[in-house]
Coordinates of C-alpha atoms in Angstrom, one line a residue:
M1 CA -3.0 5.3 34.0
R2 CA -6.6 4.9 35.0
I3 CA -8.1 1.6 33.9
R4 CA -11.9 0.9 33.9
S5 CA -13.8 -2.3 33.0
L6 CA -10.8 -4.1 31.5
G7 CA -10.6 -7.8 32.2
V8 CA -10.5 -8.4 35.9
I9 CA -9.9 -4.7 36.6
D10 CA -13.1 -2.8 37.6
D11 CA -11.6 0.6 38.2
A12 CA -8.0 1.1 39.2
V13 CA -5.3 3.8 39.0
V14 CA -1.6 2.8 38.3
E15 CA 1.1 5.4 39.1
L16 CA 4.5 4.5 37.6
S17 CA 7.8 5.7 39.0
P18 CA 10.1 7.8 36.9
G19 CA 12.8 5.2 37.5
F20 CA 12.2 1.4 37.9
T21 CA 8.6 0.2 38.7
A22 CA 8.0 -3.4 39.5
V23 CA 4.4 -4.7 39.2
T24 CA 3.8 -7.9 41.2
G25 CA 0.9 -10.0 42.5
E26 CA -0.6 -13.4 42.6
T27 CA -1.0 -15.3 39.3
G28 CA -4.2 -14.2 37.7
A29 CA -4.4 -11.1 39.8
G30 CA -4.5 -8.8 36.8
K31 CA -0.8 -7.8 36.4
T32 CA -0.9 -8.5 32.7
M33 CA -3.9 -6.1 32.4
V34 CA -1.5 -3.3 33.2
V35 CA 0.6 -4.3 30.2
T36 CA -2.6 -4.7 28.1
S37 CA -3.7 -1.2 29.1
L38 CA -0.5 0.4 28.1
G39 CA -0.7 -1.6 24.8
L40 CA -4.1 -0.1 24.1
L41 CA -2.8 3.4 24.8
L42 CA -0.1 2.7 22.3
G43 CA -2.4 1.6 19.5
G44 CA -2.6 -2.1 20.2
R45 CA -5.4 -4.3 18.8
A46 CA -8.8 -3.7 20.5
D47 CA -10.3 -7.1 21.5
P48 CA -13.9 -6.8 22.7
A49 CA -13.3 -9.9 24.8
L50 CA -11.2 -7.7 27.1
V51 CA -14.2 -5.7 28.1
R52 CA -15.3 -6.7 31.6
I53 CA -18.5 -8.8 31.6
G54 CA -21.5 -6.6 32.2
A55 CA -19.8 -3.4 31.1
K56 CA -20.6 -1.5 27.9
S57 CA -17.0 -0.5 27.3
A58 CA -13.5 -0.6 28.7
V59 CA -11.6 2.7 29.1
V60 CA -7.9 3.4 29.6
E61 CA -6.6 6.9 30.2
G62 CA -3.0 7.8 30.5
R63 CA -0.9 10.8 31.3
I64 CA 2.5 10.8 29.6
S65 CA 5.3 13.4 30.1
V66 CA 6.9 14.5 26.8
S67 CA 9.6 17.0 26.2
P68 CA 8.5 20.1 24.2
G69 CA 9.8 19.8 20.7
A70 CA 10.2 16.0 20.9
P71 CA 9.0 14.1 17.8
A72 CA 6.0 12.7 19.8
A73 CA 5.0 16.1 21.0
L74 CA 5.3 17.6 17.5
R75 CA 3.3 14.8 15.9
A76 CA 0.6 15.1 18.5
E77 CA 0.4 18.9 18.0
E78 CA 0.1 18.3 14.2
A79 CA -3.0 16.2 14.9
G80 CA -4.5 19.1 16.9
A81 CA -3.7 17.8 20.4
E82 CA -2.9 20.2 23.2
L83 CA -0.1 19.6 25.7
D84 CA -0.8 20.4 29.3
D85 CA 2.5 21.6 30.9
G86 CA 4.5 19.0 29.0
T87 CA 1.9 16.3 29.7
L88 CA 0.0 14.5 26.9
L89 CA -3.4 13.0 27.8
I90 CA -4.2 9.9 25.9
S91 CA -7.4 7.8 26.2
R92 CA -8.6 4.6 24.4
T93 CA -12.2 3.3 24.6
V94 CA -13.1 -0.2 23.5
S95 CA -16.8 -1.1 23.3
A96 CA -18.2 -4.6 24.0
E97 CA -19.3 -4.6 20.3
G98 CA -15.7 -4.1 19.2
R99 CA -15.7 -0.4 18.3
S100 CA -12.7 1.5 19.3
R101 CA -12.0 5.3 19.8
A102 CA -8.9 7.2 20.6
H103 CA -8.2 10.7 21.9
I104 CA -5.0 12.6 22.3
G105 CA -4.9 15.9 24.1
G106 CA -8.6 16.3 23.9
R107 CA -8.8 15.6 20.2
S108 CA -10.3 12.5 18.6
V109 CA -7.7 10.8 16.4
P110 CA -7.4 7.6 14.4
V111 CA -6.1 4.7 16.4
G112 CA -3.1 4.5 14.1
M113 CA -1.9 7.8 15.5
L114 CA -1.3 6.1 18.8
S115 CA 0.9 3.6 17.1
E116 CA 2.9 6.4 15.6
L117 CA 3.5 8.0 19.0
A118 CA 4.3 4.6 20.5
D119 CA 7.4 4.3 18.4
E120 CA 8.8 7.4 20.0
L121 CA 7.6 6.8 23.6
V122 CA 7.7 3.2 24.7
A123 CA 9.5 -0.1 23.9
V124 CA 7.3 -3.0 25.0
H125 CA 8.8 -6.5 25.4
G126 CA 7.2 -9.7 26.6
Q127 CA 7.2 -13.4 25.9
T128 CA 5.8 -12.9 22.4
D129 CA 8.7 -10.5 21.6
Q130 CA 11.2 -13.2 22.7
Q131 CA 9.5 -15.6 20.3
G132 CA 9.7 -13.0 17.6
L133 CA 13.4 -12.6 18.2
L134 CA 13.8 -16.3 17.3
R135 CA 12.9 -15.5 13.7
P136 CA 15.9 -14.6 11.5
A137 CA 13.9 -11.9 9.8
R138 CA 13.4 -10.1 13.1
Q139 CA 17.0 -10.6 13.9
R140 CA 18.0 -8.9 10.7
E141 CA 15.6 -6.0 11.6
A142 CA 17.2 -5.8 15.0
L143 CA 20.7 -5.6 13.5
D144 CA 19.6 -3.0 11.0
R145 CA 18.0 -0.9 13.8
Y146 CA 21.3 -1.1 15.7
A147 CA 23.4 -0.2 12.7
G148 CA 21.4 3.0 12.1
D149 CA 22.5 5.3 9.3
A150 CA 25.3 2.9 8.3
V151 CA 22.6 0.5 7.0
T152 CA 19.7 2.9 6.5
G153 CA 21.4 4.8 3.7
P154 CA 22.5 1.8 1.6
H155 CA 19.2 0.0 2.3
A156 CA 17.2 3.0 1.0
K157 CA 19.2 3.0 -2.3
Y158 CA 18.9 -0.8 -2.5
A159 CA 15.2 -0.8 -1.9
A160 CA 14.6 1.8 -4.6
A161 CA 16.6 -0.2 -7.2
Y162 CA 14.9 -3.4 -6.1
R163 CA 11.4 -1.9 -6.6
R164 CA 12.4 -0.6 -10.1
L165 CA 13.9 -4.0 -11.0
R166 CA 10.7 -5.8 -10.0
A167 CA 8.6 -3.4 -12.0
V168 CA 10.8 -3.8 -15.1
S169 CA 10.9 -7.6 -14.7
V170 CA 7.1 -7.8 -14.5
E171 CA 6.7 -5.7 -17.6
L172 CA 9.3 -7.6 -19.5
D173 CA 7.8 -10.9 -18.5
E174 CA 4.4 -9.8 -19.6
L175 CA 5.7 -8.6 -23.0
T176 CA 7.7 -11.8 -23.5
T177 CA 5.0 -14.1 -22.4
R178 CA 2.5 -12.5 -24.7
A179 CA 4.9 -12.4 -27.7
R180 CA 2.9 -15.0 -29.6
E181 CA -0.4 -13.3 -29.0
R182 CA 1.1 -10.0 -30.0
A183 CA 2.5 -11.5 -33.2
Q184 CA -0.9 -13.0 -34.1
E185 CA -2.6 -9.7 -33.4
A186 CA -0.1 -7.8 -35.5
D187 CA -0.6 -10.2 -38.4
L188 CA -4.3 -9.8 -38.3
L189 CA -4.0 -6.0 -38.3
R190 CA -1.5 -6.1 -41.2
F191 CA -3.9 -8.2 -43.2
G192 CA -6.9 -5.9 -42.5
L193 CA -4.9 -2.8 -43.2
G194 CA -3.6 -4.4 -46.5
E195 CA -7.2 -5.2 -47.6
I196 CA -8.3 -1.6 -46.9
E197 CA -5.3 -0.1 -48.5
G198 CA -5.9 -2.3 -51.6
V199 CA -9.5 -0.9 -52.0
E200 CA -8.5 2.7 -51.0
P201 CA -12.0 3.8 -49.8
R202 CA -12.8 7.5 -49.5
A203 CA -14.9 9.1 -46.9
G204 CA -18.6 9.2 -48.1
E205 CA -17.8 7.1 -51.2
D206 CA -20.3 4.5 -50.3
V207 CA -23.1 7.0 -50.2
E208 CA -22.1 8.6 -53.5
L209 CA -21.9 5.2 -55.2
A210 CA -25.3 4.2 -53.9
A211 CA -26.9 7.3 -55.4
E212 CA -25.1 6.7 -58.7
A213 CA -26.2 3.1 -58.9
E214 CA -29.8 4.1 -58.3
R215 CA -29.5 6.7 -61.1
L216 CA -27.8 4.3 -63.6
G217 CA -30.3 1.5 -62.8
H218 CA -33.2 3.7 -63.9
A219 CA -31.5 5.7 -66.7
E220 CA -34.2 5.1 -69.3
A221 CA -37.1 6.0 -67.1
L222 CA -35.3 9.1 -65.9
A223 CA -34.4 10.2 -69.5
S224 CA -38.1 9.7 -70.6
A225 CA -39.5 11.6 -67.7
A226 CA -37.0 14.5 -68.2
S227 CA -37.9 14.6 -72.0
V228 CA -41.7 14.7 -71.3
A229 CA -41.3 17.3 -68.7
H230 CA -39.1 19.5 -70.9
A231 CA -41.7 19.2 -73.8
A232 CA -44.4 20.2 -71.4
L233 CA -42.5 23.3 -70.3
A234 CA -40.7 24.4 -73.5
G235 CA -42.6 22.7 -76.3
N236 CA -41.9 19.8 -78.6
P237 CA -40.2 20.8 -81.9
E238 CA -41.8 17.9 -83.7
D239 CA -45.3 19.2 -82.7
P240 CA -45.5 22.9 -83.8
E241 CA -49.2 23.0 -82.9
G242 CA -48.7 21.8 -79.3
V243 CA -49.2 24.2 -76.4
D244 CA -46.4 24.4 -73.7
A245 CA -46.3 26.0 -70.3
T246 CA -43.7 28.6 -71.2
T247 CA -45.8 30.0 -74.0
L248 CA -49.0 30.0 -71.8
V249 CA -47.2 31.8 -68.9
A250 CA -45.6 34.3 -71.3
G251 CA -49.1 35.1 -72.7
A252 CA -50.5 35.5 -69.2
G253 CA -47.7 37.8 -68.3
R254 CA -48.3 40.0 -71.4
A255 CA -52.0 40.3 -70.6
L256 CA -51.2 41.5 -67.1
D257 CA -48.5 43.9 -68.2
A258 CA -50.9 45.6 -70.5
V259 CA -53.1 46.8 -67.7
R260 CA -50.7 46.8 -64.7
S261 CA -50.7 50.6 -64.5
H262 CA -54.3 50.6 -63.5
D263 CA -54.1 48.6 -60.3
P264 CA -51.0 48.1 -58.1
A265 CA -52.4 44.7 -57.0
L266 CA -52.6 43.4 -60.5
A267 CA -49.1 44.9 -61.1
A268 CA -47.7 42.8 -58.3
L269 CA -49.3 39.7 -59.8
A270 CA -47.7 40.6 -63.1
D271 CA -44.3 40.7 -61.4
R272 CA -44.8 37.3 -59.9
M273 CA -45.9 36.0 -63.3
G274 CA -42.6 37.3 -64.7
E275 CA -40.7 35.4 -62.0
I276 CA -42.6 32.2 -62.9
S277 CA -41.7 32.6 -66.5
I278 CA -38.0 32.9 -65.6
L279 CA -38.1 29.9 -63.3
L280 CA -39.9 27.8 -66.0
G281 CA -37.1 28.8 -68.4
D282 CA -34.4 27.7 -66.0
V283 CA -36.1 24.4 -65.2
A284 CA -36.6 23.7 -68.9
G285 CA -32.9 24.4 -69.5
E286 CA -31.8 22.1 -66.7
L287 CA -34.1 19.3 -67.9
A288 CA -32.6 19.6 -71.3
G289 CA -29.0 19.4 -69.9
Y290 CA -30.0 16.5 -67.6
A291 CA -31.3 14.4 -70.4
D292 CA -28.2 15.2 -72.6
N293 CA -25.8 14.3 -69.7
L294 CA -27.6 11.3 -68.3
D295 CA -25.2 8.3 -68.5
A296 CA -27.0 5.1 -69.4
D297 CA -23.8 3.1 -69.9
P298 CA -24.3 -0.5 -68.6
L299 CA -20.5 -0.8 -68.2
R300 CA -20.4 2.1 -65.8
L301 CA -23.3 0.6 -63.8
A302 CA -21.4 -2.7 -63.6
A303 CA -18.2 -0.9 -62.4
V304 CA -20.2 1.0 -59.8
E305 CA -21.8 -2.2 -58.5
E306 CA -18.4 -3.9 -58.3
R307 CA -17.0 -1.0 -56.3
R308 CA -19.9 -1.1 -54.0
A309 CA -19.5 -4.8 -53.4
A310 CA -15.8 -4.2 -52.5
L311 CA -16.8 -1.4 -50.0
T312 CA -19.6 -3.6 -48.6
A313 CA -17.1 -6.4 -48.0
L314 CA -14.8 -4.0 -46.0
T315 CA -17.8 -2.7 -44.1
R316 CA -18.9 -6.1 -43.2
K317 CA -15.4 -7.0 -41.8
Y318 CA -14.3 -3.8 -40.3
G319 CA -17.2 -1.4 -40.2
G320 CA -19.2 -2.6 -37.3
H321 CA -23.0 -2.6 -37.5
G322 CA -24.4 -0.3 -40.3
E323 CA -21.8 2.4 -39.8
G324 CA -20.6 2.3 -43.4
I325 CA -17.2 3.2 -44.8
A326 CA -16.6 5.9 -42.1
A327 CA -16.3 3.1 -39.5
V328 CA -13.9 1.2 -41.8
L329 CA -11.7 4.3 -42.0
A330 CA -11.9 4.8 -38.2
W331 CA -10.9 1.1 -37.7
S332 CA -8.0 1.6 -40.1
E333 CA -6.7 4.6 -38.2
Q334 CA -6.9 2.9 -34.8
S335 CA -5.4 -0.3 -36.1
A336 CA -2.4 1.5 -37.7
E337 CA -1.7 3.1 -34.3
R338 CA -2.0 -0.3 -32.5
L339 CA 0.2 -1.9 -35.1
T340 CA 2.9 0.7 -34.5
E341 CA 2.6 0.0 -30.8
L342 CA 2.9 -3.7 -31.2
E343 CA 5.9 -3.4 -33.6
G344 CA 7.4 -1.1 -31.0
D345 CA 7.2 -3.8 -28.4
D346 CA 10.2 -5.5 -29.8
D347 CA 12.2 -2.3 -29.2
R348 CA 10.6 -2.0 -25.8
I349 CA 11.6 -5.5 -24.9
G350 CA 15.2 -4.6 -25.8
E351 CA 15.1 -1.5 -23.8
L352 CA 13.6 -3.3 -20.8
A353 CA 16.2 -6.1 -21.0
A354 CA 19.0 -3.6 -21.1
E355 CA 17.5 -1.7 -18.1
R356 CA 17.0 -5.0 -16.2
D357 CA 20.6 -6.0 -16.7
A358 CA 21.8 -2.5 -15.6
L359 CA 19.6 -2.7 -12.5
R360 CA 20.8 -6.1 -11.6
S361 CA 24.4 -4.9 -11.8
E362 CA 23.5 -1.8 -9.7
L363 CA 21.7 -4.1 -7.2
S364 CA 24.8 -6.3 -6.9
G365 CA 26.9 -3.3 -5.8
L366 CA 24.3 -2.0 -3.4
A367 CA 23.7 -5.5 -1.9
Q368 CA 27.5 -5.8 -1.3
A369 CA 27.5 -2.4 0.4
L370 CA 24.5 -3.4 2.5
T371 CA 26.3 -6.7 3.5
D372 CA 29.5 -4.9 4.4
A373 CA 27.6 -2.4 6.6
R374 CA 25.7 -5.2 8.3
T375 CA 28.9 -7.2 8.9
E376 CA 30.6 -4.3 10.5
A377 CA 27.6 -3.5 12.7
A378 CA 27.1 -7.2 13.6
A379 CA 30.6 -7.4 15.1
R380 CA 30.0 -4.3 17.3
F381 CA 26.4 -5.4 18.2
A382 CA 27.5 -9.0 19.2
E383 CA 30.4 -7.6 21.3
S384 CA 28.1 -5.2 23.1
V385 CA 25.5 -7.9 23.8
T386 CA 28.2 -10.3 25.0
E387 CA 29.4 -7.7 27.5
E388 CA 25.9 -7.2 28.7
L389 CA 25.5 -11.0 29.2
A390 CA 28.5 -11.0 31.4
S391 CA 26.7 -8.7 33.8
L392 CA 23.6 -11.0 33.6
A393 CA 25.4 -14.0 35.2
M394 CA 26.4 -15.4 31.8
P395 CA 30.1 -14.4 31.9
H396 CA 31.3 -17.1 29.5
A397 CA 28.5 -16.7 26.9
R398 CA 29.4 -15.4 23.5
V399 CA 27.0 -13.9 21.0
S400 CA 27.7 -13.7 17.3
F401 CA 25.9 -13.1 14.1
E402 CA 26.0 -15.3 11.0
I403 CA 25.5 -13.4 7.9
R404 CA 25.1 -15.7 4.9
Q405 CA 23.6 -15.8 1.4
S406 CA 21.8 -18.6 -0.5
E407 CA 22.9 -19.7 -4.0
D408 CA 20.3 -18.9 -6.6
P409 CA 21.0 -19.1 -10.4
E410 CA 18.2 -16.5 -10.9
G411 CA 19.7 -14.1 -8.3
V412 CA 22.3 -11.3 -8.4
E413 CA 26.1 -11.6 -8.3
V414 CA 27.6 -10.7 -5.0
G415 CA 31.2 -11.5 -4.1
G416 CA 31.6 -13.7 -7.2
R417 CA 28.5 -15.8 -6.4
T418 CA 25.0 -15.7 -7.7
V419 CA 22.7 -15.4 -4.7
A420 CA 19.1 -15.0 -3.9
Y421 CA 17.9 -11.5 -3.2
G422 CA 14.8 -9.8 -1.7
P423 CA 13.5 -6.4 -0.7
S424 CA 16.0 -6.2 2.2
G425 CA 19.1 -7.4 0.4
V426 CA 20.8 -10.7 0.0
D427 CA 21.6 -11.4 3.6
E428 CA 20.2 -14.1 5.9
V429 CA 21.0 -12.9 9.4
E430 CA 20.9 -15.3 12.4
L431 CA 21.9 -14.6 16.0
L432 CA 24.0 -17.3 17.5
L433 CA 24.8 -18.1 21.1
A434 CA 27.7 -20.1 22.6
P435 CA 26.6 -20.3 26.3
H436 CA 30.0 -21.5 27.6
P437 CA 33.5 -22.0 26.3
G438 CA 33.9 -24.9 24.0
A439 CA 30.2 -24.9 23.0
P440 CA 29.7 -24.3 19.3
P441 CA 27.7 -21.2 18.4
R442 CA 24.1 -22.2 17.7
P443 CA 20.9 -20.3 16.8
I444 CA 19.4 -18.9 20.0
A445 CA 16.2 -20.8 19.2
K446 CA 18.2 -24.0 19.7
G447 CA 21.2 -23.0 21.8
A448 CA 19.4 -21.0 24.6
S449 CA 17.2 -22.2 27.5
G450 CA 14.2 -20.1 28.5
G451 CA 16.2 -18.3 31.1
E452 CA 19.1 -17.7 28.8
L453 CA 16.8 -16.4 26.1
S454 CA 15.3 -13.9 28.6
R455 CA 18.7 -12.6 29.4
V456 CA 19.8 -12.4 25.8
M457 CA 16.6 -10.4 25.1
L458 CA 17.3 -8.0 27.9
A459 CA 20.9 -7.6 26.8
V460 CA 19.8 -6.8 23.3
E461 CA 17.4 -4.2 24.6
V462 CA 20.0 -2.6 26.8
V463 CA 22.3 -2.3 23.9
F464 CA 19.5 -0.7 21.9
A465 CA 18.9 1.7 24.7
G466 CA 22.4 3.1 24.2
T467 CA 21.9 3.7 20.4
D468 CA 18.2 4.3 19.9
P469 CA 16.8 5.2 23.3
V470 CA 13.1 5.7 24.1
P471 CA 11.8 7.3 27.3
T472 CA 10.0 4.1 28.6
Y473 CA 10.7 0.4 28.6
L474 CA 8.1 -2.2 29.5
F475 CA 9.1 -5.8 30.2
D476 CA 6.3 -8.3 30.7
E477 CA 7.8 -11.3 32.5
V478 CA 10.9 -11.4 30.3
D479 CA 12.6 -12.9 33.4
A480 CA 10.6 -16.2 33.0
G481 CA 12.7 -19.3 33.5
V482 CA 15.4 -17.3 35.5
G483 CA 16.2 -17.7 39.1
G484 CA 18.9 -17.5 41.8
K485 CA 22.0 -15.4 41.0
A486 CA 20.8 -14.7 37.4
A487 CA 17.6 -13.2 38.7
V488 CA 19.6 -10.9 40.9
E489 CA 21.8 -9.8 38.0
I490 CA 18.7 -9.1 35.9
G491 CA 17.3 -6.9 38.6
R492 CA 20.6 -5.1 39.0
R493 CA 20.8 -4.6 35.2
L494 CA 17.2 -3.3 35.0
A495 CA 18.0 -0.9 37.8
K496 CA 21.0 0.4 35.8
L497 CA 18.9 0.9 32.7
A498 CA 16.4 2.8 34.9
K499 CA 19.0 5.5 35.6
T500 CA 18.5 6.8 32.0
A501 CA 15.0 5.7 31.2
Q502 CA 11.7 4.8 32.8
V503 CA 11.5 1.0 33.3
V504 CA 8.3 -0.9 34.1
V505 CA 8.6 -4.7 34.8
V506 CA 5.8 -7.2 35.4
T507 CA 7.6 -9.9 37.4
H508 CA 7.2 -13.0 39.6
L509 CA 10.8 -12.8 40.8
P510 CA 11.5 -11.1 44.2
Q511 CA 15.2 -10.8 43.2
V512 CA 14.0 -8.4 40.4
A513 CA 11.3 -6.6 42.3
A514 CA 13.7 -5.8 45.1
F515 CA 15.7 -3.5 42.8
A516 CA 12.7 -1.4 41.9
D517 CA 12.3 2.2 43.0
R518 CA 8.6 1.5 43.4
Q519 CA 6.8 -1.8 43.7
L520 CA 3.1 -2.0 42.9
L521 CA 0.9 -4.8 44.1
V522 CA -2.1 -5.9 42.1
E523 CA -4.7 -7.7 44.2
K524 CA -8.2 -8.9 43.6
T525 CA -11.1 -8.3 46.0
N526 CA -13.3 -11.1 47.2
D527 CA -15.6 -10.9 44.1
G528 CA -12.6 -11.5 41.8
S529 CA -12.2 -7.9 40.5
V530 CA -9.4 -5.3 40.9
T531 CA -10.7 -2.0 42.2
R532 CA -9.1 1.3 43.1
S533 CA -7.8 -0.2 46.3
G534 CA -6.5 -3.2 44.4
V535 CA -3.3 -1.5 43.0
T536 CA -1.2 -0.2 45.9
V537 CA 2.3 1.1 46.3
L538 CA 4.2 -1.1 48.7
E539 CA 6.5 0.5 51.2
G540 CA 8.3 -0.6 54.3
E541 CA 6.8 -3.6 56.0
D542 CA 4.2 -4.1 53.2
R543 CA 7.0 -4.5 50.7
V544 CA 8.9 -7.0 52.8
R545 CA 5.7 -9.0 53.2
E546 CA 5.1 -9.1 49.4
L547 CA 8.7 -10.1 48.7
S548 CA 8.4 -12.8 51.4
R549 CA 5.3 -14.1 49.6
M550 CA 7.1 -14.1 46.3
L551 CA 10.0 -16.0 47.8
A552 CA 8.3 -18.7 49.8
G553 CA 4.6 -18.3 49.2
Q554 CA 4.2 -17.3 52.9
E555 CA 4.0 -13.7 54.0
D556 CA 4.9 -14.5 57.7
S557 CA 7.8 -16.9 57.1
Q558 CA 10.7 -15.5 59.2
T559 CA 13.2 -17.1 56.8
A560 CA 11.5 -15.6 53.8
R561 CA 11.4 -12.2 55.6
A562 CA 15.1 -12.3 56.3
H563 CA 15.8 -13.2 52.7
A564 CA 13.5 -10.3 51.5
E565 CA 15.2 -7.8 53.8
E566 CA 18.6 -9.1 52.5
L567 CA 17.5 -8.6 48.9
L568 CA 16.4 -5.0 49.7
A569 CA 19.6 -4.3 51.4
T570 CA 21.6 -5.7 48.4
A571 CA 19.6 -3.4 46.1
R572 CA 20.2 -0.4 48.4
A573 CA 23.9 -1.2 48.5
D574 CA 23.9 -1.0 44.7
G575 CA 22.6 2.6 44.9
R576 CA 18.8 2.0 44.6

């Protein structure tokens, strides 16, 4: 990795060994920045406070070896990245303003892509991870991860049934809770539809009745006008001497017909006069029929006004603003559909209740299968971790899992009991530790000291390495609180893990650093920064001097030097 302007690091290059690399240095020298840098390359949160004061941005660049065809390589290629001879180049830039950019294989990618690759490439563990392991939820996740397909399969089926049950329960609760509101709405709709059905309005009926009412209300005036007009056109039988329009037009037509052959223009006017005569006759006939058929019955007028009043009442209630009977009919149609829907809710409630009961029964069986798989895996996991603890100077310690369920009358039935359930099943998983014979198993949060917790964490990770390995493991001072023989055993166990994976450890313990294939020293310059020369590979005498400092705080102490050389000899004797 190359690190620039990150924390106390000005510009430094960190080269990690393929096996076991120990990163050491004085407190505050910047060792943790190595871990932080790797975290940024793996999609960790970008904190602008990490940017070195006075710099515009911090940059971390890394070169990671990946096998062709490995999931990480395939995912990177999908994102458009290019591999250089099996090497993946990754960079992360964090500006002082908080903006963050990521590049993989020369291609700009979302930061989330780095996190996806991280799952396949590196397992990072530090003090915060130890604290996380104290939480039962994380312990259950660790157990499930160890169990692999034995839990993954039942868990996937359980999770699908759980999601459907939640959806059904929510819909059922909503329908049940709103039952009174729905009943009130249905009653209002039935009442409105009953009123409309009782009146039986027709489309356009209100317009027709308005016209009829207007006609009936002025029947006498209309009849008188029709009679006067008819007499003017066709004559009045009671006045033989009167002159009417039909007679006058007929006379005019005869006069023109007599001379039409002498002038085509006058002939055309004669034809038009004939058309006028025919039209006058038609109008006169219709006026006569209108007068004869005009209904002046006051009873009919009263009936029309009563019908209009009924339609107006419907319009006022259900027709909106001035939209007439058409809006009433539209409301009726929509309300009938809504009423059908509301009346169908009772059937829907029954269907949902039946589905809920079936899902709860199915969930019970799936939860039991999940519990059985976890129980079987827990025994193997605990046995493997216990074996690892024996090689970490805890030969009498015993690790076990407690898998329990909590009673809940609203839960699901498992093993003849009604227990609480959640998205991951019904199990509460807790890792227990009995540090010595006769000691009762207790939760590791209460039963383990800081040093014991560090070793339990390491033992758990070593067991994971055998079932779900990743190429690189990074441990950030997980050996805190450990010393003496236990520290030597941790160093020996990390060296063993490094035979099958790359292991990077940030440590204060010389017993651990002595087992490393490569030891890196992080040092500050006089101005308080770490430069290119501030990260060095220690070999020979330099390594003995650093181990002496770590042992006694004095680089030139002969006793410390002898102890450092003894540690290195012990490590070499173990095959390092």
